Coordinates of C-alpha atoms in Angstrom, one line a residue:
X1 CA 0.4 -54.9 26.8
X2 CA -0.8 -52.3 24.4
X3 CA -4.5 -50.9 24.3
X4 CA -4.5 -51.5 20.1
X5 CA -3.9 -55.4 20.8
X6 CA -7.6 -55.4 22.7
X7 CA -10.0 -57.7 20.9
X8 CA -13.4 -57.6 21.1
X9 CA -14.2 -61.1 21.7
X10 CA -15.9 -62.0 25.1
X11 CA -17.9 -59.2 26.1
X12 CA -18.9 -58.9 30.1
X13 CA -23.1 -57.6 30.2
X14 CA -25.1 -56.8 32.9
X15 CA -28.8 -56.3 32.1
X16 CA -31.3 -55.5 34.4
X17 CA -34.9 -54.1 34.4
X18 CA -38.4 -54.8 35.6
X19 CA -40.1 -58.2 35.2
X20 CA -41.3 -58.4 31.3
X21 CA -38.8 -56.5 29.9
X22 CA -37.1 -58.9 28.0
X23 CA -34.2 -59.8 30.5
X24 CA -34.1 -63.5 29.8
X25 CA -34.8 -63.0 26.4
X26 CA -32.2 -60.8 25.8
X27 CA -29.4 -64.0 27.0
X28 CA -30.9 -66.1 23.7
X29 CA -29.9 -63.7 21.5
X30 CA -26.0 -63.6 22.5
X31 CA -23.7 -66.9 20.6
X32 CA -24.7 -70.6 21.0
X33 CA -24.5 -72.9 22.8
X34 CA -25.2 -70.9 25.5
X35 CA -26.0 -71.7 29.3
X36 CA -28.0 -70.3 31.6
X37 CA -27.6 -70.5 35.5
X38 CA -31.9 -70.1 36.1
X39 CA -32.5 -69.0 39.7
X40 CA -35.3 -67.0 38.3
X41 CA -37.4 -70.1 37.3
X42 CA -38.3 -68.1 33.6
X43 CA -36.9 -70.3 31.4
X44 CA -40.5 -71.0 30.2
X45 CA -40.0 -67.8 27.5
X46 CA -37.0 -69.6 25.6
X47 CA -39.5 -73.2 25.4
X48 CA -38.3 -74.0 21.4
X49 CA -34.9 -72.5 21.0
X50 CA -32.2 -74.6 20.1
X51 CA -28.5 -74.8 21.6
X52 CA -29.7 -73.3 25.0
X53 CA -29.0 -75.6 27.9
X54 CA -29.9 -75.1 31.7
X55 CA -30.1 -75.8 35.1
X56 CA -32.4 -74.3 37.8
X57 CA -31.2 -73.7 40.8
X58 CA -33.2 -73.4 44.0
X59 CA -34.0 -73.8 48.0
X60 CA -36.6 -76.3 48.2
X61 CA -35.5 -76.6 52.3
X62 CA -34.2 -73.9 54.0
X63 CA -33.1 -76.3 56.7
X64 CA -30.9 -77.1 54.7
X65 CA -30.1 -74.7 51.3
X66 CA -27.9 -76.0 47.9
X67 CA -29.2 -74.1 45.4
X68 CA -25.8 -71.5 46.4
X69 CA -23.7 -75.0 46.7
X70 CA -24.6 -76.1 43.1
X71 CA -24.2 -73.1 41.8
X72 CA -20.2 -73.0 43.1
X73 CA -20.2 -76.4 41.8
X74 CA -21.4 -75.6 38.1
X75 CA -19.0 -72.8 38.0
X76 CA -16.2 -74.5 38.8
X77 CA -16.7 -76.8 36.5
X78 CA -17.1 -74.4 33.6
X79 CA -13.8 -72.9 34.6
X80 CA -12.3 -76.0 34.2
X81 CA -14.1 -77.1 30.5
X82 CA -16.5 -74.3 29.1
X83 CA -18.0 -75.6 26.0
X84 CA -20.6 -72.5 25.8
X85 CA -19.9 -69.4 23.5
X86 CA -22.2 -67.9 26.0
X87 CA -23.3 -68.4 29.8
X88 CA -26.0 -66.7 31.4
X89 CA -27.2 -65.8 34.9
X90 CA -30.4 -65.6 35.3
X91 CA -30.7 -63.4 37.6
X92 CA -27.9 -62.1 40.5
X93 CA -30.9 -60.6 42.5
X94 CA -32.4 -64.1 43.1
X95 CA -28.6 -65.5 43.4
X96 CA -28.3 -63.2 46.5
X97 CA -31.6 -65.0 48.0
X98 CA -29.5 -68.6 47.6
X99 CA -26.7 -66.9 48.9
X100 CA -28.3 -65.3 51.8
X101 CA -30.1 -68.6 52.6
X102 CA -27.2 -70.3 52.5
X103 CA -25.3 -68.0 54.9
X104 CA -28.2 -68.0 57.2
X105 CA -28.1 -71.7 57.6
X106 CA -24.0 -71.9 58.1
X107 CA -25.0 -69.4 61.1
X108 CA -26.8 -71.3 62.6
X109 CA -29.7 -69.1 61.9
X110 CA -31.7 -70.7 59.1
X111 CA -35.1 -68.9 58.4
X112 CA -34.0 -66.0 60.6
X113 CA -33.7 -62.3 59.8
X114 CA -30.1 -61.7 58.3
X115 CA -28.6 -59.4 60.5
X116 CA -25.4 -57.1 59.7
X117 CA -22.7 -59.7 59.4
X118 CA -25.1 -61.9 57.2
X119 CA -25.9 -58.8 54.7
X120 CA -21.6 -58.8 54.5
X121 CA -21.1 -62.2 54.0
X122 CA -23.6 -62.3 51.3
X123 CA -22.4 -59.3 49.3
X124 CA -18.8 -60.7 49.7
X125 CA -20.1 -63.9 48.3
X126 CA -22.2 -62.3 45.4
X127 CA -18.5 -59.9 44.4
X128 CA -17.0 -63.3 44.8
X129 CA -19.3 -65.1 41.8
X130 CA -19.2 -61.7 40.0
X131 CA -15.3 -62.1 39.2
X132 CA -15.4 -65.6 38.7
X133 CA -18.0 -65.3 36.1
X134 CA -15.9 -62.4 34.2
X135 CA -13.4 -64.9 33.6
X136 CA -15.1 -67.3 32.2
X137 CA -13.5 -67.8 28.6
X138 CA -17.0 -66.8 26.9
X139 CA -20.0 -63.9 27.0
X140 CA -20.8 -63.3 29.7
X141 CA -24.3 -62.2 30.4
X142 CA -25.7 -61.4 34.5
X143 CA -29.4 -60.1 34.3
X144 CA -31.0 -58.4 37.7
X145 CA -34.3 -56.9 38.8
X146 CA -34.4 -53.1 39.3
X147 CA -35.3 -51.0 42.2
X148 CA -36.6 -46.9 42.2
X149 CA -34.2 -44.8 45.2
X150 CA -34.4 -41.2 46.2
X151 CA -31.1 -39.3 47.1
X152 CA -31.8 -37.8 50.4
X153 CA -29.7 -35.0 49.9
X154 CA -31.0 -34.2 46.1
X155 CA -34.4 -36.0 46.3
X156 CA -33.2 -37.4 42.8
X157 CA -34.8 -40.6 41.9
X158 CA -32.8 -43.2 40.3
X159 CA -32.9 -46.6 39.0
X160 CA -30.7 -49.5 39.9
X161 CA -30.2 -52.8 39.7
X162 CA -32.0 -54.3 43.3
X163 CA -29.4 -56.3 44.8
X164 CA -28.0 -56.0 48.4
X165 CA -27.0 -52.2 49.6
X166 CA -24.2 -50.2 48.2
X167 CA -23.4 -52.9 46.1
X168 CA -26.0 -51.7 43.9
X169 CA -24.4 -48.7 42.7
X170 CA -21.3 -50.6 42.6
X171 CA -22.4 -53.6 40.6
X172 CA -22.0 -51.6 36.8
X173 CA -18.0 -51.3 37.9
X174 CA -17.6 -54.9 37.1
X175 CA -19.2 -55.1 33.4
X176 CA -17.8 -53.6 30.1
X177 CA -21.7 -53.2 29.7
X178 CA -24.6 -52.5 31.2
X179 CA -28.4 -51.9 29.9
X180 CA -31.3 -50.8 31.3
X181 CA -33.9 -53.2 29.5
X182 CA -37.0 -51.0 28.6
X183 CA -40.5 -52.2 26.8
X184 CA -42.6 -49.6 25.1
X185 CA -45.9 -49.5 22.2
X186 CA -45.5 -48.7 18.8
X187 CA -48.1 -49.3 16.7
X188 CA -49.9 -51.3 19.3
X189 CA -47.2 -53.9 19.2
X190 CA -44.7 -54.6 22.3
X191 CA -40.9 -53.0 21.4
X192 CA -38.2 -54.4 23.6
X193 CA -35.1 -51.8 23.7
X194 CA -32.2 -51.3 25.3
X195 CA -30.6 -48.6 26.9
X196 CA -27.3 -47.8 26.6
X197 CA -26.3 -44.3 27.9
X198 CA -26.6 -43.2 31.0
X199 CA -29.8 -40.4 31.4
X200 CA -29.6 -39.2 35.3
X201 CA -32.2 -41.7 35.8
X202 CA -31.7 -44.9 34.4
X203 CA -27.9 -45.8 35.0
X204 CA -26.8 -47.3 31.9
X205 CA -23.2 -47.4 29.9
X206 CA -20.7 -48.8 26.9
X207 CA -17.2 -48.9 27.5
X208 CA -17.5 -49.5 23.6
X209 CA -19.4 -46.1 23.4
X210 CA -16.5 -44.4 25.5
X211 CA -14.4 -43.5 22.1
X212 CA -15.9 -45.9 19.4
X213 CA -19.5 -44.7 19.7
X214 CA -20.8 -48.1 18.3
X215 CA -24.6 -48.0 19.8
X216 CA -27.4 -45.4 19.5
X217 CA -28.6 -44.1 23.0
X218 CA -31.6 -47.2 22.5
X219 CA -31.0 -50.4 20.8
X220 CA -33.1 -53.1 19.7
X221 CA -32.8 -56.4 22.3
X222 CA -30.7 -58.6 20.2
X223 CA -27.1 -59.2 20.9
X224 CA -26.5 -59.9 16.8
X225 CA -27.3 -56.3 16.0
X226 CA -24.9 -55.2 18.2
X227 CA -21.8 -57.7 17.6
X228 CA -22.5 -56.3 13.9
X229 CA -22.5 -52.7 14.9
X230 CA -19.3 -53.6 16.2
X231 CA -18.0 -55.6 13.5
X232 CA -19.1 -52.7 11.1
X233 CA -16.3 -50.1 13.0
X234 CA -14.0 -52.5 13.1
X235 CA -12.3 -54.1 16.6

């Protein structure tokens, strides 16, 4: 294999942020038909658009939790017919809850507080989903929920995505990008950006950015703005 044969084609995302800022949004703008696995329960914001097609996946009874079964079961059928140019999840932080839920009750220990074996069984599980999602023959697109830390060593504060222990810092490893979703005011009007460098506090990267350069440090939140960016330097 030779680096110059790489294409461009499927790109692997992870965005993540606080709630508002554009996270779920962000998936509508990548290619149609698109599909989003919704353990969030947000579809709400994409009421209209066209092409987008879902599921919601949840734990109605934790006696006895599927939303982590159907899940497994969507998946697999997507790896073995993907018709999307685009699939969505929506968002892994809440996917760790199914998970959790689900390991709880194969313990024997439904509704109880996870202990240490549970927290590795999940975070084994959530890896697991991570690489089977990758190779999905599409975009790929995972959204999380962010969490503040403090270094005890530095006292630096820093911004991850908020899922389950030191997979947080590990989680970027597995995506050729990862954003930092951001809203600010100009004008009075809401602008939804994305971050795409990382700036000591707010981990962000581009593998694209790693030679090519293609993105400014913030971009606007539509996928389509950057595939043309892309297109523009050539692949």
């Amino acid at each position: 294999m030779k680096t110059s044969d790489i294409m461009i084609s499927a790109l692997k995302v992870l965005g993540y942020g606080e709630s508002g800022s554009g996270k779920t949004l962000f998936g509508s703008t990548f290619p149609r038909p698109s599909y989003y696995f919704d353990t969030d329960d947000g579809m709400l914001s994409l009421k209209g658009l066209e092409d987008i097609e879902y599921d919601t996946y949840e734990d109605i009874d934790l006696s006895n939790p599927k939303g982590a079964v159907a899940v497994e079961a969507k998946l697999k059928e997507l790896h073995k017919e993907c018709p999307y140019k685009a699939v969505v999840f929506d968002s892994i932080t809440t996917l760790a809850d199914l998970a959790m839920n689900r390991i709880l009750h194969l313990n024997g220990r439904a509704s109880g507080v996870p202990q240490q074996q549970d927290w590795l069984q999940q975070m084994t599980w959530l890896k697991n989903l991570i690489l089977r999602g990758k190779a999905l023959p599409c975009h790929v697109y995972f959204t999380a929920h962010e969490q503040i830390i403090q270094d005890e060593a530095t006292m630096q504060v820093k911004c991850l995505p908020l899922i389950t222990g030191k997979l947080a810092g590990k989680l970027p490893l597995y995506f050729d990008e990862v954003y930092h979703m951001e809203t600010t005011i100009k004008d009075k009007e809401t602008v939804y950006r994305l971050l795409t460098k990382n700036n000591g506090k707010y981990l962000a990267k581009s593998r694209l950015n790693s030679k090519f350069n293609y993105f400014d440090t913030y971009e606007p939140q539509d996928f389509k703005l950057l595939e043309a960016k892309i297109k523009q330097k050539g692949v």
